PDB file of C-alpha atoms in Angstrom:
ATOM      1  CA  MET A 277      17.341 -11.041  14.901  1.00  0.00           C
ATOM      2  CA  ASN A 278      19.788 -10.371  12.085  1.00  0.00           C
ATOM      3  CA  TRP A 279      18.722  -6.824  11.317  1.00  0.00           C
ATOM      4  CA  LYS A 280      21.375  -6.214   8.661  1.00  0.00           C
ATOM      5  CA  HIS A 281      20.047  -9.158   6.646  1.00  0.00           C
ATOM      6  CA  ALA A 282      16.399  -8.192   7.227  1.00  0.00           C
ATOM      7  CA  ILE A 283      17.029  -4.607   6.104  1.00  0.00           C
ATOM      8  CA  SER A 284      19.005  -5.647   3.021  1.00  0.00           C
ATOM      9  CA  SER A 285      16.182  -8.033   2.085  1.00  0.00           C
ATOM     10  CA  ALA A 286      13.654  -5.243   2.623  1.00  0.00           C
ATOM     11  CA  ALA A 287      15.652  -2.923   0.361  1.00  0.00           C
ATOM     12  CA  THR A 288      15.498  -5.476  -2.446  1.00  0.00           C
ATOM     13  CA  ARG A 289      11.793  -6.062  -1.817  1.00  0.00           C
ATOM     14  CA  ILE A 290      10.719  -2.422  -1.956  1.00  0.00           C
ATOM     15  CA  GLU A 291      12.946  -1.399  -4.853  1.00  0.00           C
ATOM     16  CA  GLY A 292      10.789   0.335  -7.432  1.00  0.00           C
ATOM     17  CA  HIS A 293       8.034   0.947  -4.886  1.00  0.00           C
ATOM     18  CA  ALA A 294       9.659   3.406  -2.452  1.00  0.00           C
ATOM     19  CA  GLN A 295      11.429   6.546  -3.619  1.00  0.00           C
ATOM     20  CA  ILE A 296      15.185   7.008  -3.328  1.00  0.00           C
ATOM     21  CA  THR A 297      15.158  10.366  -1.565  1.00  0.00           C
ATOM     22  CA  PRO A 298      17.837  13.020  -2.058  1.00  0.00           C
ATOM     23  CA  THR A 299      20.485  14.222   0.368  1.00  0.00           C
ATOM     24  CA  MET A 300      22.204  17.582   0.690  1.00  0.00           C
ATOM     25  CA  THR A 301      24.837  19.333   2.745  1.00  0.00           C
ATOM     26  CA  THR A 302      24.080  22.789   4.111  1.00  0.00           C
ATOM     27  CA  ALA A 303      26.277  25.376   5.814  1.00  0.00           C
ATOM     28  CA  THR A 304      23.398  27.723   6.695  1.00  0.00           C
ATOM     29  CA  LEU A 305      21.462  25.810   9.352  1.00  0.00           C
ATOM     30  CA  TRP A 306      24.190  25.523  11.984  1.00  0.00           C
ATOM     31  CA  THR A 307      27.696  26.736  12.765  1.00  0.00           C
ATOM     32  CA  ARG A 308      29.234  23.851  10.785  1.00  0.00           C
ATOM     33  CA  PRO A 309      28.071  21.984   7.662  1.00  0.00           C
ATOM     34  CA  VAL A 310      25.257  19.502   8.261  1.00  0.00           C
ATOM     35  CA  GLU A 311      24.192  16.607   6.040  1.00  0.00           C
ATOM     36  CA  LEU A 312      20.440  16.230   5.487  1.00  0.00           C
ATOM     37  CA  LYS A 313      18.375  13.319   4.200  1.00  0.00           C
ATOM     38  CA  LEU A 314      15.161  14.698   2.675  1.00  0.00           C
ATOM     39  CA  GLU A 315      12.717  11.914   3.427  1.00  0.00           C
ATOM     40  CA  GLN A 316       9.774  14.310   3.377  1.00  0.00           C
ATOM     41  CA  LEU A 317       9.999  13.764  -0.393  1.00  0.00           C
ATOM     42  CA  GLN A 318       9.061  10.090   0.023  1.00  0.00           C
ATOM     43  CA  HIS A 319       5.631   8.858  -1.167  1.00  0.00           C
ATOM     44  CA  THR A 320       2.869  10.385   1.011  1.00  0.00           C
ATOM     45  CA  GLY A 321       5.350  12.781   2.581  1.00  0.00           C
ATOM     46  CA  SER A 322       7.208  10.610   5.090  1.00  0.00           C
ATOM     47  CA  PHE A 323       9.508   7.603   5.542  1.00  0.00           C
ATOM     48  CA  LYS A 324       6.520   5.436   6.467  1.00  0.00           C
ATOM     49  CA  ALA A 325       6.036   4.152   2.900  1.00  0.00           C
ATOM     50  CA  ARG A 326       9.178   2.040   3.291  1.00  0.00           C
ATOM     51  CA  GLY A 327       7.785  -0.034   6.144  1.00  0.00           C
ATOM     52  CA  ALA A 328       4.343  -0.240   4.593  1.00  0.00           C
ATOM     53  CA  PHE A 329       5.582  -1.617   1.284  1.00  0.00           C
ATOM     54  CA  ASN A 330       7.970  -4.024   3.001  1.00  0.00           C
ATOM     55  CA  THR A 331       5.203  -5.443   5.182  1.00  0.00           C
ATOM     56  CA  LEU A 332       2.697  -5.852   2.351  1.00  0.00           C
ATOM     57  CA  LEU A 333       5.279  -7.470   0.078  1.00  0.00           C
ATOM     58  CA  SER A 334       6.594  -9.840   2.761  1.00  0.00           C
ATOM     59  CA  GLU A 335       3.563 -12.071   3.252  1.00  0.00           C
ATOM     60  CA  PRO A 336       0.212 -12.913   1.660  1.00  0.00           C
ATOM     61  CA  VAL A 337      -2.464 -10.299   2.273  1.00  0.00           C
ATOM     62  CA  PRO A 338      -5.869 -11.797   3.186  1.00  0.00           C
ATOM     63  CA  GLU A 339      -9.008 -11.088   1.193  1.00  0.00           C
ATOM     64  CA  ALA A 340     -10.131  -8.781   4.002  1.00  0.00           C
ATOM     65  CA  GLY A 341      -7.163  -6.548   3.192  1.00  0.00           C
ATOM     66  CA  VAL A 342      -5.108  -4.580   5.675  1.00  0.00           C
ATOM     67  CA  VAL A 343      -5.849  -2.416   8.673  1.00  0.00           C
ATOM     68  CA  ALA A 344      -3.672   0.209  10.348  1.00  0.00           C
ATOM     69  CA  ALA A 345      -3.863   2.699  13.184  1.00  0.00           C
ATOM     70  CA  SER A 346      -1.985   5.911  12.704  1.00  0.00           C
ATOM     71  CA  GLY A 347      -1.415   9.465  13.809  1.00  0.00           C
ATOM     72  CA  GLY A 348      -1.612  10.236  10.100  1.00  0.00           C
ATOM     73  CA  ASN A 349       1.633   9.516   8.260  1.00  0.00           C
ATOM     74  CA  HIS A 350       1.610   5.733   8.739  1.00  0.00           C
ATOM     75  CA  GLY A 351      -2.033   5.520   7.740  1.00  0.00           C
ATOM     76  CA  ALA A 352      -1.387   7.452   4.548  1.00  0.00           C
ATOM     77  CA  ALA A 353       1.573   5.215   3.730  1.00  0.00           C
ATOM     78  CA  VAL A 354      -0.328   1.964   4.329  1.00  0.00           C
ATOM     79  CA  ALA A 355      -3.304   3.263   2.359  1.00  0.00           C
ATOM     80  CA  TYR A 356      -1.037   4.281  -0.527  1.00  0.00           C
ATOM     81  CA  ALA A 357       0.923   1.012  -0.551  1.00  0.00           C
ATOM     82  CA  ALA A 358      -2.220  -1.122  -0.306  1.00  0.00           C
ATOM     83  CA  THR A 359      -3.913   0.763  -3.117  1.00  0.00           C
ATOM     84  CA  ARG A 360      -0.842   0.501  -5.355  1.00  0.00           C
ATOM     85  CA  LEU A 361      -0.631  -3.230  -4.698  1.00  0.00           C
ATOM     86  CA  GLY A 362      -4.364  -3.851  -5.192  1.00  0.00           C
ATOM     87  CA  HIS A 363      -5.456  -4.501  -1.599  1.00  0.00           C
ATOM     88  CA  LYS A 364      -8.319  -3.123   0.470  1.00  0.00           C
ATOM     89  CA  ALA A 365      -7.268  -0.894   3.356  1.00  0.00           C
ATOM     90  CA  GLN A 366      -9.065   0.301   6.485  1.00  0.00           C
ATOM     91  CA  ILE A 367      -7.297   3.092   8.361  1.00  0.00           C
ATOM     92  CA  PHE A 368      -8.098   4.359  11.862  1.00  0.00           C
ATOM     93  CA  VAL A 369      -6.762   7.761  12.937  1.00  0.00           C
ATOM     94  CA  PRO A 370      -7.333   9.863  16.054  1.00  0.00           C
ATOM     95  CA  GLU A 371      -8.961  13.268  15.804  1.00  0.00           C
ATOM     96  CA  MET A 372      -5.571  14.823  16.658  1.00  0.00           C
ATOM     97  CA  ALA A 373      -4.235  13.649  13.270  1.00  0.00           C
ATOM     98  CA  GLY A 374      -5.675  16.889  11.909  1.00  0.00           C
ATOM     99  CA  PRO A 375      -7.461  17.745   8.660  1.00  0.00           C
ATOM    100  CA  ALA A 376      -4.385  17.788   6.401  1.00  0.00           C
ATOM    101  CA  LYS A 377      -3.324  14.218   7.192  1.00  0.00           C
ATOM    102  CA  ILE A 378      -6.903  12.994   7.175  1.00  0.00           C
ATOM    103  CA  ALA A 379      -7.354  14.488   3.698  1.00  0.00           C
ATOM    104  CA  LEU A 380      -4.106  12.849   2.571  1.00  0.00           C
ATOM    105  CA  ILE A 381      -5.452   9.423   3.549  1.00  0.00           C
ATOM    106  CA  GLU A 382      -8.817  10.117   1.929  1.00  0.00           C
ATOM    107  CA  ARG A 383      -7.112  10.921  -1.373  1.00  0.00           C
ATOM    108  CA  THR A 384      -5.691   7.376  -1.524  1.00  0.00           C
ATOM    109  CA  GLY A 385      -9.207   5.933  -1.727  1.00  0.00           C
ATOM    110  CA  ALA A 386      -8.817   3.783   1.393  1.00  0.00           C
ATOM    111  CA  ALA A 387     -11.595   3.461   3.958  1.00  0.00           C
ATOM    112  CA  LEU A 388     -10.999   5.836   6.867  1.00  0.00           C
ATOM    113  CA  THR A 389     -12.433   6.054  10.376  1.00  0.00           C
ATOM    114  CA  VAL A 390     -11.633   8.994  12.643  1.00  0.00           C
ATOM    115  CA  VAL A 391     -11.560   7.976  16.321  1.00  0.00           C
ATOM    116  CA  PRO A 392     -11.953  10.353  19.290  1.00  0.00           C
ATOM    117  CA  GLY A 393      -8.816  10.766  21.391  1.00  0.00           C
ATOM    118  CA  GLU A 394      -5.178   9.963  20.597  1.00  0.00           C
ATOM    119  CA  TYR A 395      -3.193   7.310  18.721  1.00  0.00           C
ATOM    120  CA  ALA A 396      -3.717   4.629  21.377  1.00  0.00           C
ATOM    121  CA  ASN A 397      -7.482   4.893  20.865  1.00  0.00           C
ATOM    122  CA  ALA A 398      -7.080   4.414  17.114  1.00  0.00           C
ATOM    123  CA  LEU A 399      -4.895   1.365  17.774  1.00  0.00           C
ATOM    124  CA  ASP A 400      -7.596  -0.185  19.959  1.00  0.00           C
ATOM    125  CA  ALA A 401     -10.126   0.330  17.159  1.00  0.00           C
ATOM    126  CA  ALA A 402      -7.773  -1.181  14.584  1.00  0.00           C
ATOM    127  CA  ARG A 403      -7.214  -4.258  16.742  1.00  0.00           C
ATOM    128  CA  ALA A 404     -10.963  -4.725  17.120  1.00  0.00           C
ATOM    129  CA  TYR A 405     -11.393  -4.474  13.345  1.00  0.00           C
ATOM    130  CA  GLU A 406      -8.601  -7.010  12.832  1.00  0.00           C
ATOM    131  CA  ALA A 407     -10.294  -9.480  15.188  1.00  0.00           C
ATOM    132  CA  GLU A 408     -13.677  -8.990  13.538  1.00  0.00           C
ATOM    133  CA  THR A 409     -12.648  -9.197   9.867  1.00  0.00           C
ATOM    134  CA  GLY A 410      -9.362 -11.092   9.684  1.00  0.00           C
ATOM    135  CA  ALA A 411      -7.638  -8.131   8.056  1.00  0.00           C
ATOM    136  CA  MET A 412      -3.860  -7.990   8.316  1.00  0.00           C
ATOM    137  CA  GLN A 413      -2.634  -5.489  10.922  1.00  0.00           C
ATOM    138  CA  VAL A 414       0.211  -3.238   9.780  1.00  0.00           C
ATOM    139  CA  HIS A 415       1.695  -1.802  12.963  1.00  0.00           C
ATOM    140  CA  ALA A 416       3.058   1.722  12.782  1.00  0.00           C
ATOM    141  CA  TYR A 417       6.364   0.959  14.495  1.00  0.00           C
ATOM    142  CA  ASP A 418       6.603  -2.165  16.648  1.00  0.00           C
ATOM    143  CA  ALA A 419       6.765  -4.960  14.072  1.00  0.00           C
ATOM    144  CA  PRO A 420       9.833  -6.521  12.408  1.00  0.00           C
ATOM    145  CA  GLY A 421       8.560  -5.860   8.881  1.00  0.00           C
ATOM    146  CA  THR A 422       7.944  -2.200   9.664  1.00  0.00           C
ATOM    147  CA  VAL A 423      11.318  -1.723  11.358  1.00  0.00           C
ATOM    148  CA  ALA A 424      13.230  -3.479   8.578  1.00  0.00           C
ATOM    149  CA  GLY A 425      11.474  -1.343   5.976  1.00  0.00           C
ATOM    150  CA  GLN A 426      12.334   1.858   7.821  1.00  0.00           C
ATOM    151  CA  GLY A 427      15.925   0.650   8.160  1.00  0.00           C
ATOM    152  CA  THR A 428      16.303   0.803   4.378  1.00  0.00           C
ATOM    153  CA  LEU A 429      16.510   4.579   4.762  1.00  0.00           C
ATOM    154  CA  MET A 430      19.801   4.454   6.658  1.00  0.00           C
ATOM    155  CA  ARG A 431      21.171   1.778   4.327  1.00  0.00           C
ATOM    156  CA  GLU A 432      20.283   3.993   1.371  1.00  0.00           C
ATOM    157  CA  TRP A 433      21.859   7.055   3.000  1.00  0.00           C
ATOM    158  CA  GLU A 434      25.137   5.230   3.506  1.00  0.00           C
ATOM    159  CA  GLU A 435      25.082   4.121  -0.127  1.00  0.00           C
ATOM    160  CA  GLN A 436      24.617   7.788  -1.058  1.00  0.00           C
ATOM    161  CA  GLY A 437      27.878   8.647   0.717  1.00  0.00           C
ATOM    162  CA  LEU A 438      26.911   9.665   4.261  1.00  0.00           C
ATOM    163  CA  GLN A 439      30.007  11.104   5.942  1.00  0.00           C
ATOM    164  CA  ALA A 440      28.680  11.997   9.395  1.00  0.00           C
ATOM    165  CA  ASP A 441      29.936  10.582  12.665  1.00  0.00           C
ATOM    166  CA  THR A 442      26.560  11.287  14.297  1.00  0.00           C
ATOM    167  CA  VAL A 443      22.987  11.134  13.007  1.00  0.00           C
ATOM    168  CA  LEU A 444      20.096  12.922  14.742  1.00  0.00           C
ATOM    169  CA  ILE A 445      16.691  11.241  14.349  1.00  0.00           C
ATOM    170  CA  ALA A 446      13.264  12.267  15.647  1.00  0.00           C
ATOM    171  CA  VAL A 447      11.392   9.580  17.590  1.00  0.00           C
ATOM    172  CA  GLY A 448       7.711   8.817  18.089  1.00  0.00           C
ATOM    173  CA  GLY A 449       6.964   5.130  18.518  1.00  0.00           C
ATOM    174  CA  GLY A 450      10.465   4.275  17.408  1.00  0.00           C
ATOM    175  CA  GLY A 451      10.200   2.410  14.100  1.00  0.00           C
ATOM    176  CA  LEU A 452      12.494   4.742  12.180  1.00  0.00           C
ATOM    177  CA  ILE A 453      15.237   4.990  14.768  1.00  0.00           C
ATOM    178  CA  ALA A 454      14.971   1.249  15.451  1.00  0.00           C
ATOM    179  CA  GLY A 455      15.596   0.532  11.780  1.00  0.00           C
ATOM    180  CA  SER A 456      18.543   2.924  11.772  1.00  0.00           C
ATOM    181  CA  LEU A 457      20.022   1.346  14.904  1.00  0.00           C
ATOM    182  CA  GLY A 458      19.486  -2.107  13.472  1.00  0.00           C
ATOM    183  CA  TRP A 459      21.414  -1.161  10.357  1.00  0.00           C
ATOM    184  CA  LEU A 460      24.227   0.875  11.957  1.00  0.00           C
ATOM    185  CA  GLN A 461      24.707  -1.185  15.147  1.00  0.00           C
ATOM    186  CA  GLY A 462      27.074   1.326  16.683  1.00  0.00           C
ATOM    187  CA  THR A 463      29.155   2.150  13.592  1.00  0.00           C
ATOM    188  CA  ARG A 464      27.896   5.745  13.858  1.00  0.00           C
ATOM    189  CA  LYS A 465      26.498   7.584  16.861  1.00  0.00           C
ATOM    190  CA  VAL A 466      22.703   7.872  16.767  1.00  0.00           C
ATOM    191  CA  VAL A 467      20.976  10.580  18.804  1.00  0.00           C
ATOM    192  CA  ALA A 468      17.262  10.245  19.572  1.00  0.00           C
ATOM    193  CA  VAL A 469      15.383  13.553  19.606  1.00  0.00           C
ATOM    194  CA  GLU A 470      11.904  13.866  21.091  1.00  0.00           C
ATOM    195  CA  PRO A 471       9.608  16.730  22.103  1.00  0.00           C
ATOM    196  CA  GLU A 472       9.564  17.418  25.817  1.00  0.00           C
ATOM    197  CA  THR A 473       5.843  16.665  25.898  1.00  0.00           C
ATOM    198  CA  SER A 474       5.932  13.453  23.781  1.00  0.00           C
ATOM    199  CA  CYS A 475       8.933  11.445  24.908  1.00  0.00           C
ATOM    200  CA  ALA A 476       8.087   7.755  25.085  1.00  0.00           C
ATOM    201  CA  LEU A 477      11.619   6.512  24.307  1.00  0.00           C
ATOM    202  CA  HIS A 478      13.307   8.871  26.769  1.00  0.00           C
ATOM    203  CA  ALA A 479      10.891   7.780  29.509  1.00  0.00           C
ATOM    204  CA  GLY A 480      11.300   4.119  28.653  1.00  0.00           C
ATOM    205  CA  LEU A 481      15.085   4.319  28.808  1.00  0.00           C
ATOM    206  CA  ALA A 482      14.907   6.049  32.177  1.00  0.00           C
ATOM    207  CA  ALA A 483      12.518   3.391  33.507  1.00  0.00           C
ATOM    208  CA  GLY A 484      14.418   0.456  32.033  1.00  0.00           C
ATOM    209  CA  ALA A 485      11.337  -0.710  30.084  1.00  0.00           C
ATOM    210  CA  PRO A 486       8.637   0.815  27.866  1.00  0.00           C
ATOM    211  CA  VAL A 487       6.182   2.860  29.941  1.00  0.00           C
ATOM    212  CA  ASP A 488       3.092   4.925  29.171  1.00  0.00           C
ATOM    213  CA  VAL A 489       3.528   8.696  28.832  1.00  0.00           C
ATOM    214  CA  GLN A 490       1.199  11.608  28.233  1.00  0.00           C
ATOM    215  CA  VAL A 491       1.469  13.148  24.776  1.00  0.00           C
ATOM    216  CA  SER A 492       0.859  16.695  23.582  1.00  0.00           C
ATOM    217  CA  GLY A 493       2.538  19.503  21.687  1.00  0.00           C
ATOM    218  CA  VAL A 494       3.122  20.671  18.123  1.00  0.00           C
ATOM    219  CA  ALA A 495       4.509  17.333  16.883  1.00  0.00           C
ATOM    220  CA  ALA A 496       2.095  15.032  18.721  1.00  0.00           C
ATOM    221  CA  ASN A 497       0.192  13.968  15.604  1.00  0.00           C
ATOM    222  CA  ALA A 498       3.384  12.333  14.290  1.00  0.00           C
ATOM    223  CA  LEU A 499       5.551  11.720  17.371  1.00  0.00           C
ATOM    224  CA  GLY A 500       2.805  11.210  19.935  1.00  0.00           C
ATOM    225  CA  ALA A 501       3.111   7.511  20.743  1.00  0.00           C
ATOM    226  CA  ARG A 502       1.956   6.765  24.286  1.00  0.00           C
ATOM    227  CA  ARG A 503       4.510   3.942  24.653  1.00  0.00           C
ATOM    228  CA  VAL A 504       7.697   3.287  22.694  1.00  0.00           C
ATOM    229  CA  GLY A 505       7.892   0.018  20.795  1.00  0.00           C
ATOM    230  CA  SER A 506       9.645  -2.903  22.430  1.00  0.00           C
ATOM    231  CA  ILE A 507      11.841  -3.424  19.357  1.00  0.00           C
ATOM    232  CA  CYS A 508      13.029   0.163  19.529  1.00  0.00           C
ATOM    233  CA  HIS A 509      13.604  -0.003  23.261  1.00  0.00           C
ATOM    234  CA  GLU A 510      15.757  -3.105  22.948  1.00  0.00           C
ATOM    235  CA  LEU A 511      17.851  -1.700  20.087  1.00  0.00           C
ATOM    236  CA  ALA A 512      18.203   1.657  21.856  1.00  0.00           C
ATOM    237  CA  GLN A 513      19.497  -0.002  25.009  1.00  0.00           C
ATOM    238  CA  ALA A 514      22.134  -1.762  22.907  1.00  0.00           C
ATOM    239  CA  HIS A 515      23.177   0.915  20.419  1.00  0.00           C
ATOM    240  CA  LEU A 516      21.772   4.399  21.115  1.00  0.00           C
ATOM    241  CA  GLY A 517      24.357   7.133  21.588  1.00  0.00           C
ATOM    242  CA  ALA A 518      22.198   9.763  23.308  1.00  0.00           C
ATOM    243  CA  SER A 519      18.588  10.750  23.978  1.00  0.00           C
ATOM    244  CA  VAL A 520      17.638  14.444  24.136  1.00  0.00           C
ATOM    245  CA  LEU A 521      14.444  16.466  24.434  1.00  0.00           C
ATOM    246  CA  VAL A 522      13.456  19.709  22.695  1.00  0.00           C
ATOM    247  CA  ALA A 523      10.798  22.317  23.415  1.00  0.00           C
ATOM    248  CA  ASP A 524       7.965  23.069  21.003  1.00  0.00           C
ATOM    249  CA  GLU A 525       9.453  26.513  20.425  1.00  0.00           C
ATOM    250  CA  ALA A 526      12.713  24.950  19.229  1.00  0.00           C
ATOM    251  CA  ILE A 527      10.805  22.700  16.830  1.00  0.00           C
ATOM    252  CA  THR A 528       8.877  25.532  15.229  1.00  0.00           C
ATOM    253  CA  GLU A 529      12.069  27.612  15.012  1.00  0.00           C
ATOM    254  CA  ALA A 530      13.763  24.763  13.137  1.00  0.00           C
ATOM    255  CA  GLN A 531      10.751  24.499  10.819  1.00  0.00           C
ATOM    256  CA  THR A 532      11.108  28.178  10.022  1.00  0.00           C
ATOM    257  CA  ALA A 533      14.854  27.857   9.442  1.00  0.00           C
ATOM    258  CA  LEU A 534      14.400  25.007   6.958  1.00  0.00           C
ATOM    259  CA  TRP A 535      11.891  27.081   5.027  1.00  0.00           C
ATOM    260  CA  GLN A 536      13.802  30.347   5.119  1.00  0.00           C
ATOM    261  CA  SER A 537      17.195  28.819   4.287  1.00  0.00           C
ATOM    262  CA  HIS A 538      16.249  26.179   1.720  1.00  0.00           C
ATOM    263  CA  ARG A 539      12.513  26.437   1.004  1.00  0.00           C
ATOM    264  CA  LEU A 540      12.035  23.049   2.653  1.00  0.00           C
ATOM    265  CA  LEU A 541       8.468  22.881   3.941  1.00  0.00           C
ATOM    266  CA  VAL A 542       8.275  20.251   6.685  1.00  0.00           C
ATOM    267  CA  GLU A 543       5.909  19.330   9.483  1.00  0.00           C
ATOM    268  CA  PRO A 544       6.989  19.772  13.132  1.00  0.00           C
ATOM    269  CA  ALA A 545       8.145  16.136  13.370  1.00  0.00           C
ATOM    270  CA  GLY A 546      10.299  16.680  10.296  1.00  0.00           C
ATOM    271  CA  ALA A 547      12.111  19.562  12.003  1.00  0.00           C
ATOM    272  CA  THR A 548      12.461  17.969  15.449  1.00  0.00           C
ATOM    273  CA  ALA A 549      15.896  16.420  14.900  1.00  0.00           C
ATOM    274  CA  LEU A 550      17.301  19.704  13.584  1.00  0.00           C
ATOM    275  CA  ALA A 551      15.822  21.495  16.605  1.00  0.00           C
ATOM    276  CA  ALA A 552      18.175  19.579  18.891  1.00  0.00           C
ATOM    277  CA  LEU A 553      21.173  20.952  17.036  1.00  0.00           C
ATOM    278  CA  ARG A 554      19.978  24.546  16.705  1.00  0.00           C
ATOM    279  CA  SER A 555      18.697  24.811  20.306  1.00  0.00           C
ATOM    280  CA  GLY A 556      21.755  23.256  21.921  1.00  0.00           C
ATOM    281  CA  ALA A 557      19.880  20.237  23.274  1.00  0.00           C
ATOM    282  CA  TYR A 558      22.608  18.235  21.566  1.00  0.00           C
ATOM    283  CA  VAL A 559      26.099  19.771  21.478  1.00  0.00           C
ATOM    284  CA  PRO A 560      28.562  17.927  19.205  1.00  0.00           C
ATOM    285  CA  GLU A 561      32.226  17.676  20.056  1.00  0.00           C
ATOM    286  CA  PRO A 562      34.678  19.850  18.098  1.00  0.00           C
ATOM    287  CA  GLY A 563      35.200  18.236  14.718  1.00  0.00           C
ATOM    288  CA  GLU A 564      32.215  15.900  15.092  1.00  0.00           C
ATOM    289  CA  ARG A 565      30.450  15.596  11.740  1.00  0.00           C
ATOM    290  CA  VAL A 566      26.672  15.698  12.092  1.00  0.00           C
ATOM    291  CA  ALA A 567      23.729  14.625   9.946  1.00  0.00           C
ATOM    292  CA  VAL A 568      20.019  15.298  10.433  1.00  0.00           C
ATOM    293  CA  LEU A 569      17.167  13.171   9.143  1.00  0.00           C
ATOM    294  CA  VAL A 570      14.238  15.271   7.866  1.00  0.00           C
ATOM    295  CA  CYS A 571      11.505  12.685   8.226  1.00  0.00           C
ATOM    296  CA  GLY A 572       8.161  14.213   7.206  1.00  0.00           C
ATOM    297  CA  GLY A 573       6.559  17.025   5.253  1.00  0.00           C
ATOM    298  CA  ASN A 574       2.840  16.785   5.959  1.00  0.00           C
ATOM    299  CA  ILE A 575       2.414  20.276   7.358  1.00  0.00           C
ATOM    300  CA  ALA A 576      -0.952  21.409   8.710  1.00  0.00           C
ATOM    301  CA  PRO A 577      -2.857  23.193   7.482  1.00  0.00           C
ATOM    302  CA  ASP A 578      -1.969  22.120   3.952  1.00  0.00           C
ATOM    303  CA  PRO A 579      -0.475  25.319   2.492  1.00  0.00           C
ATOM    304  CA  LEU A 580      -1.994  24.634  -0.930  1.00  0.00           C
ATOM    305  CA  GLY A 581      -5.192  23.033   0.304  1.00  0.00           C
TER     306      GLY A 581
END
């Protein structure tokens, strides 16, 4: 697939629908300056709106509307995009999504069903609903429209003047990093960062193919995919620079640092990439310029209720 073309087309398609999020350079979060992309300021608090809008604008939506399974952020994005575009939306989330993300989806007005268990259980329910109603499935990460939409983030960042040699990106199911890899294709080093207890990409790379993993930990409601997407796995095999794991304690420490240094309030997933830098899970070479993608801000519990 020509990912550069697909991502450029997606950028044109979602213009005026997705936010252009700001960037900044900070000298207080690490021993050298670090570039940040503040995607927690995107609609519904994460990058997911990009893929949702791209998918819904790429093809006709049936009368039955759309359906999505989500750990929280994707569901909120699909619900928001569908509502803005005048479509019905049915969202399935696992109990582990937590009350803050569930409330975020409810505020969009979309229909919501909370499913016992983890993301994979919500996905099973969404597939059953799709088969029963004919609704259009919007996959959280393993679909070309989703990946191309997420890839607009890296395209946008380069247009904003990204200087880094290396970009650190948190990974759950892999839609965001797949889009970034599809856009960059080796022109910059991309480092995948996952929690030690939710590491579907790391396990898939070690096995040579996507495999099921157990998921838990502080970032599981955003990064807790049981199996990495096949699109991500293929792009990672071709273009990924490194894959590292971080402990929950490193993630929460990075969350605290973002708040204390810059009053950036982010969820654990949003701090996971920075955790690799601050904890030493990823050690850049001398002179290597580094950027960190801050991908989500839907902290739980909601600090302002």
